[in-house]
CSV table of C-alpha atoms and ligand atoms in Angstrom, one decimal:
chain,number,residue,atom,x,y,z
A,90,UNK,CA,-15.5,-34.9,56.6
A,91,UNK,CA,-12.9,-32.1,58.1
A,92,UNK,CA,-10.2,-35.3,58.8
A,93,UNK,CA,-10.6,-36.4,55.3
A,94,UNK,CA,-10.0,-33.0,53.8
A,95,UNK,CA,-6.7,-32.4,55.8
A,96,UNK,CA,-5.8,-35.8,55.0
A,97,UNK,CA,-5.6,-35.0,51.0
A,98,UNK,CA,-5.3,-31.4,51.1
A,99,UNK,CA,-1.4,-30.5,51.6
A,100,UNK,CA,-0.4,-33.5,48.6
A,101,UNK,CA,-3.1,-32.0,46.4
A,102,UNK,CA,-2.2,-28.7,47.1
A,103,UNK,CA,1.9,-29.5,46.8
A,104,UNK,CA,0.9,-31.6,42.9
A,105,UNK,CA,-0.9,-27.9,41.8
A,106,UNK,CA,1.8,-25.6,42.8
A,107,UNK,CA,4.2,-28.2,40.8
A,108,UNK,CA,2.4,-29.0,38.0
A,109,UNK,CA,4.9,-27.7,35.3
A,110,UNK,CA,2.3,-28.1,32.3
A,111,UNK,CA,-1.3,-27.1,31.2
A,112,UNK,CA,-1.8,-31.0,30.8
A,113,UNK,CA,-0.1,-32.1,33.8
A,114,UNK,CA,-2.5,-29.3,35.7
A,115,UNK,CA,-5.5,-30.8,34.1
A,116,UNK,CA,-5.3,-34.0,34.8
A,117,UNK,CA,-5.2,-32.7,38.5
A,118,UNK,CA,-8.1,-31.1,38.2
A,119,UNK,CA,-10.0,-34.3,36.4
A,120,UNK,CA,-8.6,-36.3,38.9
A,121,UNK,CA,-10.5,-34.3,41.8
A,122,UNK,CA,-13.1,-32.3,40.5
A,123,UNK,CA,-13.7,-34.4,37.4
A,124,UNK,CA,-16.9,-36.7,37.2
A,125,UNK,CA,-15.4,-39.3,39.2
A,126,UNK,CA,-13.0,-37.1,40.8
A,127,UNK,CA,-12.1,-37.6,44.3
A,128,UNK,CA,-13.7,-34.3,45.4
A,129,UNK,CA,-16.7,-35.3,43.4
A,130,UNK,CA,-16.8,-38.7,45.3
A,131,UNK,CA,-16.8,-36.6,48.7
A,132,UNK,CA,-19.5,-34.7,47.4
A,133,UNK,CA,-21.7,-38.0,46.1
A,134,UNK,CA,-20.9,-39.3,49.9
A,135,UNK,CA,-23.1,-36.4,51.5
A,136,UNK,CA,-26.5,-38.1,50.9
A,137,UNK,CA,-25.7,-40.8,52.6
A,138,UNK,CA,-24.9,-38.1,56.4
A,139,UNK,CA,-27.8,-37.2,58.0
A,140,UNK,CA,-29.2,-33.8,57.2
A,141,UNK,CA,-27.2,-32.0,60.1
A,142,UNK,CA,-24.3,-33.5,59.2
A,143,UNK,CA,-25.3,-32.9,55.6
A,144,UNK,CA,-24.9,-29.0,56.3
A,145,UNK,CA,-21.8,-28.8,58.0
A,146,UNK,CA,-19.9,-31.4,56.2
A,147,UNK,CA,-21.0,-29.7,53.2
A,148,UNK,CA,-20.3,-26.3,53.9
A,149,UNK,CA,-17.1,-27.6,54.5
A,150,UNK,CA,-16.8,-29.4,51.4
A,151,UNK,CA,-17.9,-26.4,49.4
A,152,UNK,CA,-15.2,-23.9,50.6
A,153,UNK,CA,-12.2,-27.0,50.1
A,154,UNK,CA,-13.7,-27.4,46.4
A,155,UNK,CA,-13.8,-23.5,45.5
A,156,UNK,CA,-10.2,-23.3,47.3
A,157,UNK,CA,-8.9,-26.5,45.2
A,158,UNK,CA,-10.4,-24.6,42.1
A,159,UNK,CA,-9.1,-21.0,42.7
A,160,UNK,CA,-6.0,-22.9,43.2
A,161,UNK,CA,-6.0,-24.6,39.7
A,162,UNK,CA,-7.0,-21.6,38.1
A,163,UNK,CA,-4.4,-18.8,39.0
A,164,UNK,CA,-1.8,-22.0,38.4
A,165,UNK,CA,-3.7,-22.4,35.1
A,166,UNK,CA,-2.7,-18.6,33.9
A,167,UNK,CA,0.3,-18.8,35.7
A,168,UNK,CA,0.8,-21.8,32.8
A,169,UNK,CA,-0.4,-20.2,29.9
A,170,UNK,CA,1.5,-16.9,30.2
A,171,UNK,CA,4.5,-19.2,30.7
A,172,UNK,CA,3.9,-21.2,27.7
A,173,UNK,CA,3.0,-18.0,25.6
A,174,UNK,CA,6.4,-16.5,26.7
A,175,UNK,CA,8.4,-19.8,25.7
A,176,UNK,CA,6.5,-19.7,22.3
A,177,UNK,CA,7.6,-15.9,21.6
A,178,UNK,CA,10.8,-17.0,21.9
A,179,UNK,CA,11.6,-20.3,20.2
A,180,UNK,CA,9.5,-18.5,17.2
A,181,UNK,CA,11.0,-14.9,17.1
A,182,UNK,CA,12.1,-14.8,13.6
A,183,UNK,CA,15.2,-12.6,12.9
A,184,UNK,CA,14.2,-10.5,9.9
A,185,UNK,CA,17.9,-9.2,9.6
A,186,UNK,CA,18.9,-12.9,8.2
A,187,UNK,CA,20.3,-12.4,4.7
A,188,UNK,CA,18.0,-14.8,2.7
A,189,UNK,CA,18.7,-18.4,2.2
A,190,UNK,CA,21.3,-19.0,-0.9
A,191,UNK,CA,18.9,-21.6,-2.3
A,192,UNK,CA,16.1,-19.2,-2.7
A,193,UNK,CA,18.1,-18.6,-6.1
A,194,UNK,CA,17.4,-22.1,-7.6
A,195,UNK,CA,13.7,-21.4,-7.9
A,196,UNK,CA,12.5,-19.7,-11.2
A,197,UNK,CA,9.4,-17.2,-12.2
A,198,UNK,CA,7.7,-18.3,-15.5
A,199,UNK,CA,7.9,-15.4,-18.0
A,200,UNK,CA,3.9,-15.5,-18.0
A,201,UNK,CA,3.7,-15.2,-14.0
A,202,UNK,CA,5.9,-12.4,-14.2
A,203,UNK,CA,4.2,-10.9,-17.1
A,204,UNK,CA,1.0,-11.0,-15.6
A,205,UNK,CA,2.2,-9.4,-12.3
A,206,UNK,CA,3.5,-6.7,-14.6
A,207,UNK,CA,0.7,-6.3,-16.5
A,208,UNK,CA,-1.7,-6.3,-13.0
A,209,UNK,CA,0.8,-3.9,-11.7
A,210,UNK,CA,0.3,-1.5,-13.9
A,211,UNK,CA,-3.5,-1.5,-14.7
A,212,UNK,CA,-3.7,-1.7,-10.7
A,213,UNK,CA,-2.0,2.2,-10.8
A,214,UNK,CA,-4.6,2.8,-13.4
A,215,UNK,CA,-7.3,2.5,-11.3
A,216,UNK,CA,-8.0,-1.1,-12.9
A,217,UNK,CA,-9.8,-3.8,-10.5
A,218,UNK,CA,-9.0,-7.3,-11.2
A,219,UNK,CA,-11.7,-9.7,-12.5
A,220,UNK,CA,-12.0,-13.7,-12.7
A,221,UNK,CA,-14.4,-15.9,-14.5
A,222,UNK,CA,-14.4,-19.8,-14.7
A,223,UNK,CA,-12.2,-21.4,-17.3
A,224,UNK,CA,-15.5,-24.0,-17.9
A,225,UNK,CA,-17.3,-21.6,-20.0
A,226,UNK,CA,-21.4,-21.9,-20.7
A,227,UNK,CA,-22.3,-20.9,-24.1
A,228,UNK,CA,-24.0,-17.9,-23.2
A,229,UNK,CA,-20.9,-16.4,-21.6
A,230,UNK,CA,-18.6,-17.2,-24.3
A,231,UNK,CA,-20.6,-16.3,-27.2
A,232,UNK,CA,-24.2,-15.4,-26.8
A,233,UNK,CA,-24.5,-12.8,-24.5
A,234,UNK,CA,-21.3,-11.6,-26.7
A,235,UNK,CA,-23.1,-11.1,-29.9
A,236,UNK,CA,-22.4,-14.0,-31.7
A,237,UNK,CA,-25.7,-16.2,-31.5
A,238,UNK,CA,-25.7,-20.1,-32.4
A,239,UNK,CA,-24.4,-20.3,-36.4
A,240,UNK,CA,-22.9,-16.6,-36.1
A,241,UNK,CA,-20.1,-17.2,-38.8
A,242,UNK,CA,-17.8,-15.4,-35.8
A,243,UNK,CA,-17.9,-19.2,-34.3
A,244,UNK,CA,-15.5,-20.0,-36.4
A,245,UNK,CA,-13.0,-17.5,-35.6
A,246,UNK,CA,-12.4,-19.5,-32.9
A,247,UNK,CA,-11.8,-23.4,-32.7
A,248,UNK,CA,-13.5,-24.4,-29.6
A,249,UNK,CA,-12.8,-27.5,-27.5
A,250,UNK,CA,-16.5,-28.7,-26.4
A,251,UNK,CA,-17.0,-30.8,-23.4
A,252,UNK,CA,-18.0,-34.7,-24.1
A,253,UNK,CA,-22.3,-34.9,-23.8
A,254,UNK,CA,-22.7,-31.2,-23.4
A,255,UNK,CA,-22.4,-29.0,-26.1
A,256,UNK,CA,-23.9,-26.0,-24.6
A,257,UNK,CA,-20.6,-26.0,-22.1
A,258,UNK,CA,-17.1,-25.1,-23.5
A,259,UNK,CA,-13.2,-24.4,-22.4
A,260,UNK,CA,-13.4,-20.8,-22.9
A,261,UNK,CA,-12.2,-19.3,-26.1
A,262,UNK,CA,-11.3,-16.5,-24.6
A,263,UNK,CA,-11.6,-13.7,-21.6
A,264,UNK,CA,-14.2,-11.6,-22.8
A,265,UNK,CA,-17.3,-13.5,-21.2
A,266,UNK,CA,-15.8,-11.8,-17.9
A,267,UNK,CA,-16.9,-8.7,-19.3
A,268,UNK,CA,-20.7,-10.3,-19.8
A,269,UNK,CA,-20.1,-11.6,-15.8
A,270,UNK,CA,-19.0,-8.5,-14.4
A,271,UNK,CA,-21.6,-6.9,-16.4
A,272,UNK,CA,-23.8,-8.7,-14.5
A,273,UNK,CA,-23.3,-8.3,-11.5
A,274,UNK,CA,-21.9,-4.8,-10.9
A,275,UNK,CA,-23.4,-1.6,-12.1
A,276,UNK,CA,-21.2,1.1,-14.0
A,277,UNK,CA,-19.0,3.0,-13.6
A,278,UNK,CA,-17.0,-0.2,-14.6
A,279,UNK,CA,-13.2,-0.7,-14.7
A,280,UNK,CA,-11.9,-3.8,-14.6
A,281,UNK,CA,-9.4,-6.1,-16.0
A,282,UNK,CA,-9.6,-10.0,-16.3
A,283,UNK,CA,-6.6,-12.0,-17.1
A,284,UNK,CA,-6.6,-15.7,-17.3
A,285,UNK,CA,-6.1,-19.2,-19.2
A,286,UNK,CA,-8.0,-19.5,-22.7
A,287,UNK,CA,-8.3,-22.4,-24.9
A,288,UNK,CA,-8.5,-22.9,-28.6
A,289,UNK,CA,-7.7,-26.3,-30.9
A,290,UNK,CA,-4.5,-24.7,-32.6
A,291,UNK,CA,-0.8,-25.4,-32.4
A,292,UNK,CA,2.3,-24.1,-34.6
A,293,UNK,CA,4.8,-21.3,-33.5
A,294,UNK,CA,2.4,-18.9,-32.2
A,295,UNK,CA,-0.1,-20.9,-30.8
A,296,UNK,CA,-1.0,-23.5,-28.4
A,297,UNK,CA,-4.1,-25.2,-27.2
A,298,UNK,CA,-3.6,-23.5,-23.5
A,299,UNK,CA,-2.9,-19.6,-23.8
A,300,UNK,CA,-3.4,-17.0,-21.6
A,301,UNK,CA,-5.7,-13.5,-22.1
A,302,UNK,CA,-6.3,-10.2,-19.8
A,303,UNK,CA,-9.2,-8.6,-21.1
A,304,UNK,CA,-10.1,-4.8,-20.2
A,305,UNK,CA,-13.5,-3.5,-19.9
A,306,UNK,CA,-14.3,0.1,-18.7
A,307,UNK,CA,-17.9,1.5,-18.7
A,308,UNK,CA,-19.2,4.5,-18.0
A,309,UNK,CA,-21.5,7.6,-19.1
A,310,UNK,CA,-19.0,9.2,-21.3
A,311,UNK,CA,-16.4,7.2,-22.0
A,312,UNK,CA,-15.0,7.0,-25.7
A,313,UNK,CA,-12.5,6.0,-28.2
A,314,UNK,CA,-10.0,8.7,-27.0
A,315,UNK,CA,-10.1,7.4,-23.9
A,316,UNK,CA,-9.3,4.2,-25.1
A,317,UNK,CA,-6.4,4.7,-27.1
A,318,UNK,CA,-4.6,6.6,-24.3
A,319,UNK,CA,-5.3,4.2,-22.2
A,320,UNK,CA,-3.9,1.6,-23.8
A,321,UNK,CA,-1.3,4.4,-24.9
A,322,UNK,CA,-0.1,4.4,-21.1
A,323,UNK,CA,0.1,0.8,-20.6
A,324,UNK,CA,2.6,0.4,-23.4
A,325,UNK,CA,5.0,3.0,-22.5
A,326,UNK,CA,4.8,1.4,-18.8
A,327,UNK,CA,5.1,-2.0,-20.0
A,328,UNK,CA,7.8,-1.9,-22.1
A,329,UNK,CA,9.7,0.6,-20.1
A,330,UNK,CA,10.2,3.5,-23.1
A,331,UNK,CA,8.6,6.6,-23.7
A,332,UNK,CA,8.9,5.8,-27.6
A,333,UNK,CA,5.6,4.2,-28.2
A,334,UNK,CA,3.7,4.6,-31.3
A,335,UNK,CA,0.0,3.0,-31.3
A,336,UNK,CA,-1.9,2.6,-34.6
A,337,UNK,CA,-5.9,1.4,-34.6
A,338,UNK,CA,-6.9,-0.5,-37.7
A,339,UNK,CA,-10.0,-1.2,-38.2
A,340,UNK,CA,-11.1,-4.8,-37.8
A,341,UNK,CA,-14.8,-6.9,-36.3
A,342,UNK,CA,-15.2,-8.4,-33.6
A,343,UNK,CA,-19.0,-9.4,-33.1
A,344,UNK,CA,-18.9,-7.6,-29.2
A,345,UNK,CA,-17.6,-4.1,-29.8
A,346,UNK,CA,-18.2,-1.7,-32.7
A,347,UNK,CA,-15.9,0.0,-33.9
A,348,UNK,CA,-13.5,-2.7,-33.8
A,349,UNK,CA,-10.1,-2.3,-34.0
A,350,UNK,CA,-6.5,-4.2,-33.9
A,351,UNK,CA,-3.7,-2.3,-31.9
A,352,UNK,CA,-0.1,-2.4,-33.2
A,353,UNK,CA,2.8,-1.1,-31.7
A,354,UNK,CA,5.9,0.6,-33.5
A,355,UNK,CA,8.5,-1.9,-33.7
A,356,UNK,CA,11.8,-2.8,-35.3
A,357,UNK,CA,13.9,-5.5,-36.0
A,358,UNK,CA,17.5,-4.7,-37.0
A,359,UNK,CA,20.4,-7.1,-37.3
A,360,UNK,CA,17.7,-9.8,-35.7
A,361,UNK,CA,17.0,-7.7,-32.9
A,362,UNK,CA,13.2,-6.6,-32.3
A,363,UNK,CA,12.9,-3.4,-30.2
A,364,UNK,CA,9.5,-1.3,-29.6
A,365,UNK,CA,10.3,2.1,-30.9
A,366,UNK,CA,8.1,4.6,-32.7
A,367,UNK,CA,9.1,5.2,-36.7
A,368,UNK,CA,10.1,1.7,-37.7
A,369,UNK,CA,7.0,-1.3,-38.8
A,370,UNK,CA,4.5,-1.8,-36.6
A,371,UNK,CA,3.8,-5.5,-34.7
A,372,UNK,CA,0.1,-6.5,-34.3
A,373,UNK,CA,-1.3,-6.1,-30.6
A,374,UNK,CA,-4.4,-6.5,-29.5
A,375,UNK,CA,-8.1,-5.9,-30.4
A,376,UNK,CA,-10.2,-3.4,-28.6
A,377,UNK,CA,-13.3,-1.2,-29.6
A,378,UNK,CA,-16.4,0.3,-28.2
A,379,UNK,CA,-18.8,-2.3,-26.6
A,380,UNK,CA,-21.2,-3.1,-28.8
A,381,UNK,CA,-25.0,-1.4,-27.8
A,382,UNK,CA,-26.4,-5.6,-27.9
A,383,UNK,CA,-23.6,-6.7,-25.4
A,384,UNK,CA,-24.9,-3.4,-23.1
A,385,UNK,CA,-28.7,-4.4,-23.7
A,386,UNK,CA,-28.2,-8.1,-22.5
A,387,UNK,CA,-26.3,-7.5,-19.6
A,388,UNK,CA,-29.2,-5.0,-18.8
A,389,UNK,CA,-27.4,-1.6,-19.5
A,390,UNK,CA,-29.0,1.3,-21.3
A,391,UNK,CA,-27.0,1.8,-24.3
A,392,UNK,CA,-28.0,5.0,-24.5
A,393,UNK,CA,-27.1,5.8,-20.8
A,394,UNK,CA,-24.0,4.1,-20.6
A,395,UNK,CA,-20.9,3.0,-23.2
A,396,UNK,CA,-17.8,2.3,-23.0
A,397,UNK,CA,-14.6,0.2,-24.3
A,398,UNK,CA,-12.9,-3.1,-24.4
A,399,UNK,CA,-9.8,-4.5,-25.2
A,400,UNK,CA,-8.2,-8.2,-25.4
A,401,UNK,CA,-4.6,-9.3,-25.6
A,402,UNK,CA,-2.4,-12.6,-25.5
A,403,UNK,CA,-0.6,-12.4,-22.1
A,404,UNK,CA,2.0,-14.9,-23.1
A,405,UNK,CA,2.3,-12.9,-26.6
A,406,UNK,CA,3.2,-9.7,-24.8
A,407,UNK,CA,5.9,-11.5,-23.3
A,408,UNK,CA,7.6,-13.1,-26.3
A,409,UNK,CA,7.6,-9.1,-27.5
A,410,UNK,CA,9.3,-8.0,-24.2
A,411,UNK,CA,11.5,-10.9,-23.1
A,412,UNK,CA,12.5,-11.6,-26.9
A,413,UNK,CA,11.2,-15.3,-26.7
A,414,UNK,CA,11.0,-17.1,-30.5
A,415,UNK,CA,8.5,-19.9,-29.7
A,416,UNK,CA,5.0,-19.7,-27.6
A,417,UNK,CA,5.7,-23.9,-27.7
A,418,UNK,CA,8.3,-23.6,-24.9
A,419,UNK,CA,6.2,-21.5,-22.8
A,420,UNK,CA,4.6,-24.8,-22.1
A,421,UNK,CA,7.7,-27.8,-22.3
A,422,UNK,CA,8.7,-27.3,-18.7
A,423,UNK,CA,12.2,-27.5,-19.9
A,424,UNK,CA,14.6,-27.0,-16.7
A,425,UNK,CA,17.2,-25.2,-18.9
A,426,UNK,CA,14.5,-22.7,-20.8
A,427,UNK,CA,12.9,-21.3,-17.1
A,428,UNK,CA,16.6,-21.0,-15.9
A,429,UNK,CA,17.0,-19.1,-19.0
A,430,UNK,CA,13.8,-16.7,-19.5
A,431,UNK,CA,12.6,-17.0,-15.8
A,432,UNK,CA,12.4,-14.1,-13.4
A,433,UNK,CA,14.3,-14.8,-9.6
A,434,UNK,CA,11.5,-15.2,-7.5
A,435,UNK,CA,12.7,-11.8,-5.3
A,436,UNK,CA,12.1,-9.8,-8.4
A,437,UNK,CA,8.2,-8.2,-7.5
A,438,UNK,CA,7.6,-5.7,-10.2
A,439,UNK,CA,6.7,-2.7,-9.3
A,440,UNK,CA,5.7,0.5,-10.6
A,441,UNK,CA,7.8,2.5,-8.4
A,442,UNK,CA,11.6,0.1,-8.3
A,443,UNK,CA,10.8,-1.0,-11.8
A,444,UNK,CA,9.0,-3.5,-13.7
A,445,UNK,CA,12.1,-5.5,-14.9
A,446,UNK,CA,15.5,-4.4,-13.7
A,447,UNK,CA,17.9,-3.0,-16.4
A,448,UNK,CA,14.7,-3.0,-18.7
A,449,UNK,CA,14.0,-6.9,-18.6
A,450,UNK,CA,17.4,-8.3,-18.1
A,451,UNK,CA,16.6,-8.9,-14.4
A,452,UNK,CA,16.9,-12.5,-15.0
T,308,LIG,N1,-12.0,-12.0,-27.6
T,308,LIG,C1,-10.8,-11.4,-28.5
T,308,LIG,C2,-9.8,-12.8,-29.5
T,308,LIG,O1,-10.0,-13.6,-28.5
T,308,LIG,C3,-9.8,-10.4,-28.2
T,308,LIG,C4,-10.7,-9.1,-28.2
T,308,LIG,C5,-11.2,-8.0,-29.3
T,308,LIG,C6,-11.2,-8.7,-27.0
T,308,LIG,C7,-11.1,-7.4,-29.2
T,308,LIG,C8,-12.1,-7.5,-27.1
T,308,LIG,C9,-12.2,-6.7,-27.8
T,308,LIG,O2,-12.7,-6.9,-25.4
T,308,LIG,O3,-12.5,-5.4,-27.4
T,308,LIG,O4,-9.8,-12.6,-30.1
């Protein structure tokens, strides 16, 4: 046995020392210590020896096996360190390099940009972002919002129904996310929910798919003044001016009582649209105090909790802020349009650096 080991050892030790990669080293391990490796074969041969010989040969062989195992292990650690250092050297990124010029080619769609702007503001005001599905059930889109079957308010929104399933719809409003939130979370609640919505409409200011953002605040002492000041603060930050006037007109939505439509002060002089107080009014969004029936359906006691909600069209806000005349063009995928109205990818809106450079001229 000793003799056999003496014959094998030098070449084996040399091979281990000279292995250049982890793969090569592992091949050596398999060839020696693996199932039918050379050392393992010697181990198997022990059975044929008589007991005395087996004892001494066994000891020698075990020592040899351990020695080879230790050698392979330490070589493995050495190679792993070497490979890691090589990777670190290869994968390092020079963060001082200028951005590649072609980053300038793509554009961020105004809807994406405006959604980001709105979420940035609401996040700063302490709102969490909530989401719901585009394909919604009748309960969350209508029923729980105090719009039972056959209620005339269903006609307010031309609904897309799913084929063979008339209780499943493409959501007509993000208001259903109010319900989903209240089902899963106890007040205080302060969320905004942006997303796609769908209605059977098509003209200059309506497309079958459009975007809304919903707001919901529920607590024990939330009132109309909170709603108005929240919207006021939001409008100032969003339109990037302090000269904002907000007007509430009585309206009707089944899920709020009282309900309002909010208008923002604006002027249209020489074809130029501007957000400012003291001139005309422009319709902005729907809002109100959450209806007690809605709270009850979600398991909240209206004698304890109350709150406000609002819902607005993101696309509409984008049109107003960036002077885009036709909603249909948003979804035409026209490269010339996106080049003109789109935003540079690295201009990420923040409250501190400005939502839009030079009040909307950053494209
Ligand atoms: N869901 C309404 C719509 O699509 C908008 C709306 C009005 C949402 C009043 C609200 C609200 O949360 O309180 O026309």
